[in-house]
Coordinates of C-alpha atoms and ligand atoms in Angstrom, one line a residue:
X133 CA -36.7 -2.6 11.7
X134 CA -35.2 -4.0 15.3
X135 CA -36.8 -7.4 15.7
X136 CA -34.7 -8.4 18.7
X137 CA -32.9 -6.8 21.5
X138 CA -30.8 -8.7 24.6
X139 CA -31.9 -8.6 27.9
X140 CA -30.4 -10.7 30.6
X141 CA -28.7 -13.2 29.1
X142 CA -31.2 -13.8 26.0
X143 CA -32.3 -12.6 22.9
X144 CA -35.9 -11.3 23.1
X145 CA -38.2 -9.6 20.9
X146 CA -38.2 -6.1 21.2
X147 CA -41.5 -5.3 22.7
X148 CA -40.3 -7.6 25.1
X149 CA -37.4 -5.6 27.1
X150 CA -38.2 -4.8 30.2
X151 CA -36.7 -4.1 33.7
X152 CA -38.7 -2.8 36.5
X153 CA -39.4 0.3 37.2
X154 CA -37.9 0.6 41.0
X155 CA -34.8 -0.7 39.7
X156 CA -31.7 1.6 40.9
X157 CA -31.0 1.6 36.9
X158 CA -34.0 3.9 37.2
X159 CA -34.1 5.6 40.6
X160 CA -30.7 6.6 40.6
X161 CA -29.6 6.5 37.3
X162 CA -27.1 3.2 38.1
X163 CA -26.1 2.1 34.6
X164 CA -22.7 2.6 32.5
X165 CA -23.2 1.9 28.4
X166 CA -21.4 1.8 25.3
X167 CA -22.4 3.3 22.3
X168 CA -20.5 1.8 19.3
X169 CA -21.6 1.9 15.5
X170 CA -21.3 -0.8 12.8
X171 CA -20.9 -0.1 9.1
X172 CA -22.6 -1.8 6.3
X173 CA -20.2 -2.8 3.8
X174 CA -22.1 -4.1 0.4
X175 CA -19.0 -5.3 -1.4
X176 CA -18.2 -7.7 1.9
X177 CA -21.9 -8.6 2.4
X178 CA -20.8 -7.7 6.2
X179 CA -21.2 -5.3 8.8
X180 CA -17.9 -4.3 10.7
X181 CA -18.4 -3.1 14.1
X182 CA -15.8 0.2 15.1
X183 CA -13.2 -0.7 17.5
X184 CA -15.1 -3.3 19.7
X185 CA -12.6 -3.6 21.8
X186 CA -11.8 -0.5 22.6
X187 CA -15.3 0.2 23.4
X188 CA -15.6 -2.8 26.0
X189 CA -12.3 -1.9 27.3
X190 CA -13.7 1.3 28.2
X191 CA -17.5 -0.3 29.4
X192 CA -15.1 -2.2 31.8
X193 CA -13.2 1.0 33.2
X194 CA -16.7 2.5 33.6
X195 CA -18.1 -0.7 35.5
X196 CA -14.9 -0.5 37.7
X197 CA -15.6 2.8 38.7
X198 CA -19.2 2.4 39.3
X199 CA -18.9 -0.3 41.4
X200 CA -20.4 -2.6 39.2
X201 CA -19.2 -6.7 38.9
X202 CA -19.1 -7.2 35.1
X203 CA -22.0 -9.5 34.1
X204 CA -19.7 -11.0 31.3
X205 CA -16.7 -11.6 29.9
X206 CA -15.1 -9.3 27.2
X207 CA -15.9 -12.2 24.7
X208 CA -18.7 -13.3 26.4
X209 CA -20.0 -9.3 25.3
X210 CA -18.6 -9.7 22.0
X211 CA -20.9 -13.3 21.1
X212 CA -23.9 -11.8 22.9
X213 CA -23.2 -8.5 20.3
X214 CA -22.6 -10.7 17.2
X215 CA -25.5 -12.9 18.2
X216 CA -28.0 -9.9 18.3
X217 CA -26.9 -8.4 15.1
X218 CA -27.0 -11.3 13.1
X219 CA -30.3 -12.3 14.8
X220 CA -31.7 -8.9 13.3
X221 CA -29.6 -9.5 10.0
X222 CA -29.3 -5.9 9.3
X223 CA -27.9 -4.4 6.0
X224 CA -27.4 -0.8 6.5
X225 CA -25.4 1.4 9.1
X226 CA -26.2 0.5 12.8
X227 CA -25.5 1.7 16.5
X228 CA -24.8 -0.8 19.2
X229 CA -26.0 0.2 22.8
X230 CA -24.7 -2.0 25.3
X231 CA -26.1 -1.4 29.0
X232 CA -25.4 -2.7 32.3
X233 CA -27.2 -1.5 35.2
X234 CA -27.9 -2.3 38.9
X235 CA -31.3 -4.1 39.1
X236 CA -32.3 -5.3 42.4
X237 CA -35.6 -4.9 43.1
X238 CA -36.7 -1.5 44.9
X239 CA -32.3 -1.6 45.4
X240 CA -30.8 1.4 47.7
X241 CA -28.7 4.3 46.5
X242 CA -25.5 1.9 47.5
X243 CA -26.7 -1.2 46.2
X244 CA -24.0 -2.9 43.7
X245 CA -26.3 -5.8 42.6
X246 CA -27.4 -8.1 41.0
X247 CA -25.8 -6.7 37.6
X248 CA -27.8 -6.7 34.5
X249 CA -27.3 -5.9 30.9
X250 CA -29.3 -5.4 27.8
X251 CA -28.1 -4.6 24.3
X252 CA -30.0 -2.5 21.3
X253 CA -28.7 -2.9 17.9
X254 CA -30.5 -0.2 15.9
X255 CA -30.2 1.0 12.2
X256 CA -28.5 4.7 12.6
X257 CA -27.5 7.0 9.4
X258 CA -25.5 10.2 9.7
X259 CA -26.9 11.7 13.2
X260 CA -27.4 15.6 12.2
X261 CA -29.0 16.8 8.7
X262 CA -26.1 19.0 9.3
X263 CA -23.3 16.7 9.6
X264 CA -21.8 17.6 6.0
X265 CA -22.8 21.8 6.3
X266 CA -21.9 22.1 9.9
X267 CA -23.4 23.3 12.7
X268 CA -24.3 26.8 14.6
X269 CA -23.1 25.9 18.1
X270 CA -23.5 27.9 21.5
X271 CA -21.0 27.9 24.4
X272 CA -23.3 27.0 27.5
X273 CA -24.0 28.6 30.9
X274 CA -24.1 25.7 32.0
X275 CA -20.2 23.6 33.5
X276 CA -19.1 20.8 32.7
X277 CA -19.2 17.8 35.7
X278 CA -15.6 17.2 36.8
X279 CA -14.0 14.7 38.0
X280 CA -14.3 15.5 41.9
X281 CA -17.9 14.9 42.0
X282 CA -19.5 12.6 39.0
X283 CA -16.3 11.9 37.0
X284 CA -17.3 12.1 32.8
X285 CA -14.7 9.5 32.4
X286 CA -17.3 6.8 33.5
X287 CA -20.3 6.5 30.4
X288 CA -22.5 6.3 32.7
X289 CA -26.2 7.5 32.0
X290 CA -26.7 9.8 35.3
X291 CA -23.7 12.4 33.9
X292 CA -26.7 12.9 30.8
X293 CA -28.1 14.9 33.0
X294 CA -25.9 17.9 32.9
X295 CA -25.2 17.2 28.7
X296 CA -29.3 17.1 28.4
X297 CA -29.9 20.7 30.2
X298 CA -26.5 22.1 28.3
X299 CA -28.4 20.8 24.9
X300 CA -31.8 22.2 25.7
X301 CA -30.6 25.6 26.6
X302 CA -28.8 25.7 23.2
X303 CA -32.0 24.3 21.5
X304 CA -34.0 26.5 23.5
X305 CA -31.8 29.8 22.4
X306 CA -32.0 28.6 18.7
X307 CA -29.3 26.6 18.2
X308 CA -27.7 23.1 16.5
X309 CA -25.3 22.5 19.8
X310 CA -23.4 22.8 22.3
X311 CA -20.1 23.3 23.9
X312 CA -19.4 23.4 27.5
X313 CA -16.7 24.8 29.4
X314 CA -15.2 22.7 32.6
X315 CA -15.1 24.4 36.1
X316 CA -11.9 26.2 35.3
X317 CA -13.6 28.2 32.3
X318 CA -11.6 25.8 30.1
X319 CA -13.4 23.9 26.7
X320 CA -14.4 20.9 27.8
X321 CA -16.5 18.9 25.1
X322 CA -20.0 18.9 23.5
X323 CA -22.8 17.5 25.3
X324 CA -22.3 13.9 23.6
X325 CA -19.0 14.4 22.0
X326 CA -15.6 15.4 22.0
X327 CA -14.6 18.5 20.1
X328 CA -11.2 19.7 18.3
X329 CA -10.3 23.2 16.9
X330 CA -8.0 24.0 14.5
X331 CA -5.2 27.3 14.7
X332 CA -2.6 27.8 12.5
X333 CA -2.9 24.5 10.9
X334 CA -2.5 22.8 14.3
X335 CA -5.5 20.6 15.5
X336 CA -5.7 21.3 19.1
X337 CA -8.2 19.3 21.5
X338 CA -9.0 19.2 25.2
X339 CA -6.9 17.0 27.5
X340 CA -7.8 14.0 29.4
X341 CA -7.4 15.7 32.9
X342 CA -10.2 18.9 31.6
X343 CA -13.4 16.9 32.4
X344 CA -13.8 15.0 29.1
X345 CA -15.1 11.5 28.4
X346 CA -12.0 9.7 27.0
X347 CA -13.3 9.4 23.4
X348 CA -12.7 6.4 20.9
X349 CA -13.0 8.3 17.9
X350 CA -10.7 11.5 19.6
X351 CA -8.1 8.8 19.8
X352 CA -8.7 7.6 16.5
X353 CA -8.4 11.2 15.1
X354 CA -5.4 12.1 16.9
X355 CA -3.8 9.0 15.3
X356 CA -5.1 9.4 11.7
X357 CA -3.9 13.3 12.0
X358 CA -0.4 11.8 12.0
X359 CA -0.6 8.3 10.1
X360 CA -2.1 10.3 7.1
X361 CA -1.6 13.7 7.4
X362 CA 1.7 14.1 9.3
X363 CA 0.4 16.6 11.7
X364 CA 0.5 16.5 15.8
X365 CA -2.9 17.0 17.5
X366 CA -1.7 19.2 20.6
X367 CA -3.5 18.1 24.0
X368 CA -4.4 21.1 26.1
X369 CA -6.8 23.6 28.0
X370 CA -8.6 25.7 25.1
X371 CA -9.3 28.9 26.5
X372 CA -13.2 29.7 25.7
X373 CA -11.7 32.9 23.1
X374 CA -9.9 30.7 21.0
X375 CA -12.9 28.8 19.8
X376 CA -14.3 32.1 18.4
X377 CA -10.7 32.6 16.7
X378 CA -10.2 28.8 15.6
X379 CA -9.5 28.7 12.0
X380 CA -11.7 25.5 12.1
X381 CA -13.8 22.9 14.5
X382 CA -15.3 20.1 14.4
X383 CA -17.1 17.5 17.3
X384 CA -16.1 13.7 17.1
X385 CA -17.7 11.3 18.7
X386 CA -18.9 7.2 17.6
X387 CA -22.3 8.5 16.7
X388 CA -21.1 11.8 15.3
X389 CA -18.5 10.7 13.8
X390 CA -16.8 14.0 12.3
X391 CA -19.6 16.8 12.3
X392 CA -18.1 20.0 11.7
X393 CA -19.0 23.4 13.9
X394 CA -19.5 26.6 11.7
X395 CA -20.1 29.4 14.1
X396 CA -19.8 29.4 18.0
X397 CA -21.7 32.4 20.2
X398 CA -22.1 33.8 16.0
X399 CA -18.9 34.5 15.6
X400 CA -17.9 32.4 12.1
X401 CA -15.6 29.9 11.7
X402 CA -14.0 29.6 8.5
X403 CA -16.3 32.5 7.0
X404 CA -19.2 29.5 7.7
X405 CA -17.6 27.1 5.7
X406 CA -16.4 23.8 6.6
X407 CA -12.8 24.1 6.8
X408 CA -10.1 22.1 4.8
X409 CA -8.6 20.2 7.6
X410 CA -11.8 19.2 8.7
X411 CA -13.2 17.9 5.4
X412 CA -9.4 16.1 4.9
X413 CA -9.8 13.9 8.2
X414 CA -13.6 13.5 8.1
X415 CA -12.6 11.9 4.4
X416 CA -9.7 9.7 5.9
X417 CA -12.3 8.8 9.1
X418 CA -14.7 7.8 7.0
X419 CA -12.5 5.7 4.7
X420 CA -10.9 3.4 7.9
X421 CA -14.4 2.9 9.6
X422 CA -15.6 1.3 6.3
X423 CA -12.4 -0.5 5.5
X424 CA -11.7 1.5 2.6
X425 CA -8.4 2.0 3.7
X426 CA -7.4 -1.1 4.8
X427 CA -5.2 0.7 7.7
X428 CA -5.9 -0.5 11.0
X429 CA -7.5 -3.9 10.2
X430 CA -7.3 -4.1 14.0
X431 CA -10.4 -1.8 14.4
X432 CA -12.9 -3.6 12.4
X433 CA -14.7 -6.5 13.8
X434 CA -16.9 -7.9 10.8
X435 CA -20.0 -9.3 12.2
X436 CA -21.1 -11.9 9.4
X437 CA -17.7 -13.3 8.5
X438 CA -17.0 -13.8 12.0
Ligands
PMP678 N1 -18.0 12.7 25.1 C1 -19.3 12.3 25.5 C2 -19.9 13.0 26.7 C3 -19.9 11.3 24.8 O1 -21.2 10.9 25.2 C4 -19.3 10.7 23.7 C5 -20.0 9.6 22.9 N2 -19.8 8.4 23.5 C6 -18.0 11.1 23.4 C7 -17.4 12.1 24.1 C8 -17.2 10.5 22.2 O2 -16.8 9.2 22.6 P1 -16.6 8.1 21.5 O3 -15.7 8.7 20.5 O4 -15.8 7.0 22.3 O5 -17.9 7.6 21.0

């Protein structure tokens, strides 16, 4: 389906994207990403990418943090994007992978160049055959990285390491996914997402100081919450109890998008139902990623129209 894929600077055919092996990319797990989705939109004959910008924003902090000199521009990433996917010429739902990555040859630990960067533009549907049922979810044994040692604010593919061993224990013991707790014993998020709960009608949702990756879609949640719904998302440490109390849950997340969480550690949520809050801003998600609601004409970038 993926013809092409961008490596370095060009447009290459798939088969075609390689780095070398002894890169620090690969020895030391040097590279910060992006992962953002585009929607397929028949009636425009267009696919509109979510909140580009918020996305490179956020590649930027990463590369800032990681000691990495950004390769390009924030519009230089945006034409190399729009190039790829209408080299491909998609026409269905797709997920954008944008990677940049220290690859001197044989590099040390410390090396900071030269900078590379290669972007995947792949066709992605709904991620989980649960992601309208909901999902059986396990509270890990397993902490959360923190901030004081390999921060999850930077997207950077070496932190997949502790979200990859808190996935395969849940797997492992028999279930959908995860959540894992910070060092304090406080929720953190899932193991590629961010996660909300509901009590008492309030939608309640880690802060930004409790060892989470600063989520596009969490903000865009918190916002629709209020701009359709006129409720307040509360930010604040979720004690590990209340997510076998919440009156609903759900992860978030670009790829996720709104996949609701049924049980946790088999206690039910919502009697094993997908609850009403959740269902209510999954619908008005769903509806601004695709345009549908024409609120927020600021987060859609449409590729084709461009
Ligand atoms: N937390 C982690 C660890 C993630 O990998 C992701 C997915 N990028 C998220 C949260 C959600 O972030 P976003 O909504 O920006 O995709």
């Amino acid at each position: 389906m993926t013809k092409y894929l961008f490596l370095n600077g060009q447009v290459v055919d798939y088969d075609d994207a390689k780095i070398h092996v002894l890169t620090p990319a690969m020895k030391y797990g040097a590279t910060v990403y992006e992962g953002i989705r585009g929607y397929w939109i028949s009636d425009a004959d267009d696919i509109y990418l979510f909140r580009l910008d918020d996305h490179l924003k956020r590649l930027f902090q990463s590369m800032e943090l990681a000691w990495m000199e950004p390769p390009y521009s924030i519009d230089g990433f945006k034409d190399h994007i729009i190039e790829l996917v209408t080299k491909n010429a998609f026409r269905q739902d797709i997920h954008i992978r944008i990677m940049v990555f220290v690859m001197s040859d044989d590099g040390s630990m410390t090396s900071r160049g030269p900078v590379g960067s290669a972007i995947a533009a792949l066709p992605m549907g709904r991620i989980s055959s649960k992601s309208e049922t909901g999902l059986n979810c396990a509270v890990s044994s397993w902490r959360r990285i923190s901030d004081s040692a390999t921060p999850p604010r930077i997207k950077c593919a070496g932190n997949y390491q502790n979200s990859r061993l808190a996935g395969i224990q849940a797997e492992n013991d028999g279930y959908d996914n995860v959540l894992i707790l910070n060092e304090n014993g406080k929720l953190s998020e899932g193991a590629g997402s961010n996660v909300f709960i509901i009590r008492d009608g309030i939608p309640l949702t880690p802060s930004v100081t409790d060892n989470i990756l600063e989520g596009i879609t969490r903000d865009t949640i918190i916002r629709l919450f209020v701009e359709k719904m006129g409720i307040k998302a509360v930010m604040r440490n979720i004690d590990r109890t209340e997510l076998y109390v919440a009156d609903e849950a759900f992860y978030c997340g670009s790829a996720t998008e709104i996949t609701p969480i049924v049980s946790v550690d088999k206690h039910l949520i919502s009697g094993g139902n997908v609850g009403p809050l959740t269902k209510a801003i999954k619908g008005h998600y769903l509806d601004c990623v695709r345009g549908k609601d024409p609120l927020h004409g600021e987060w859609r970038t449409a590729v084709y129209s461009r």
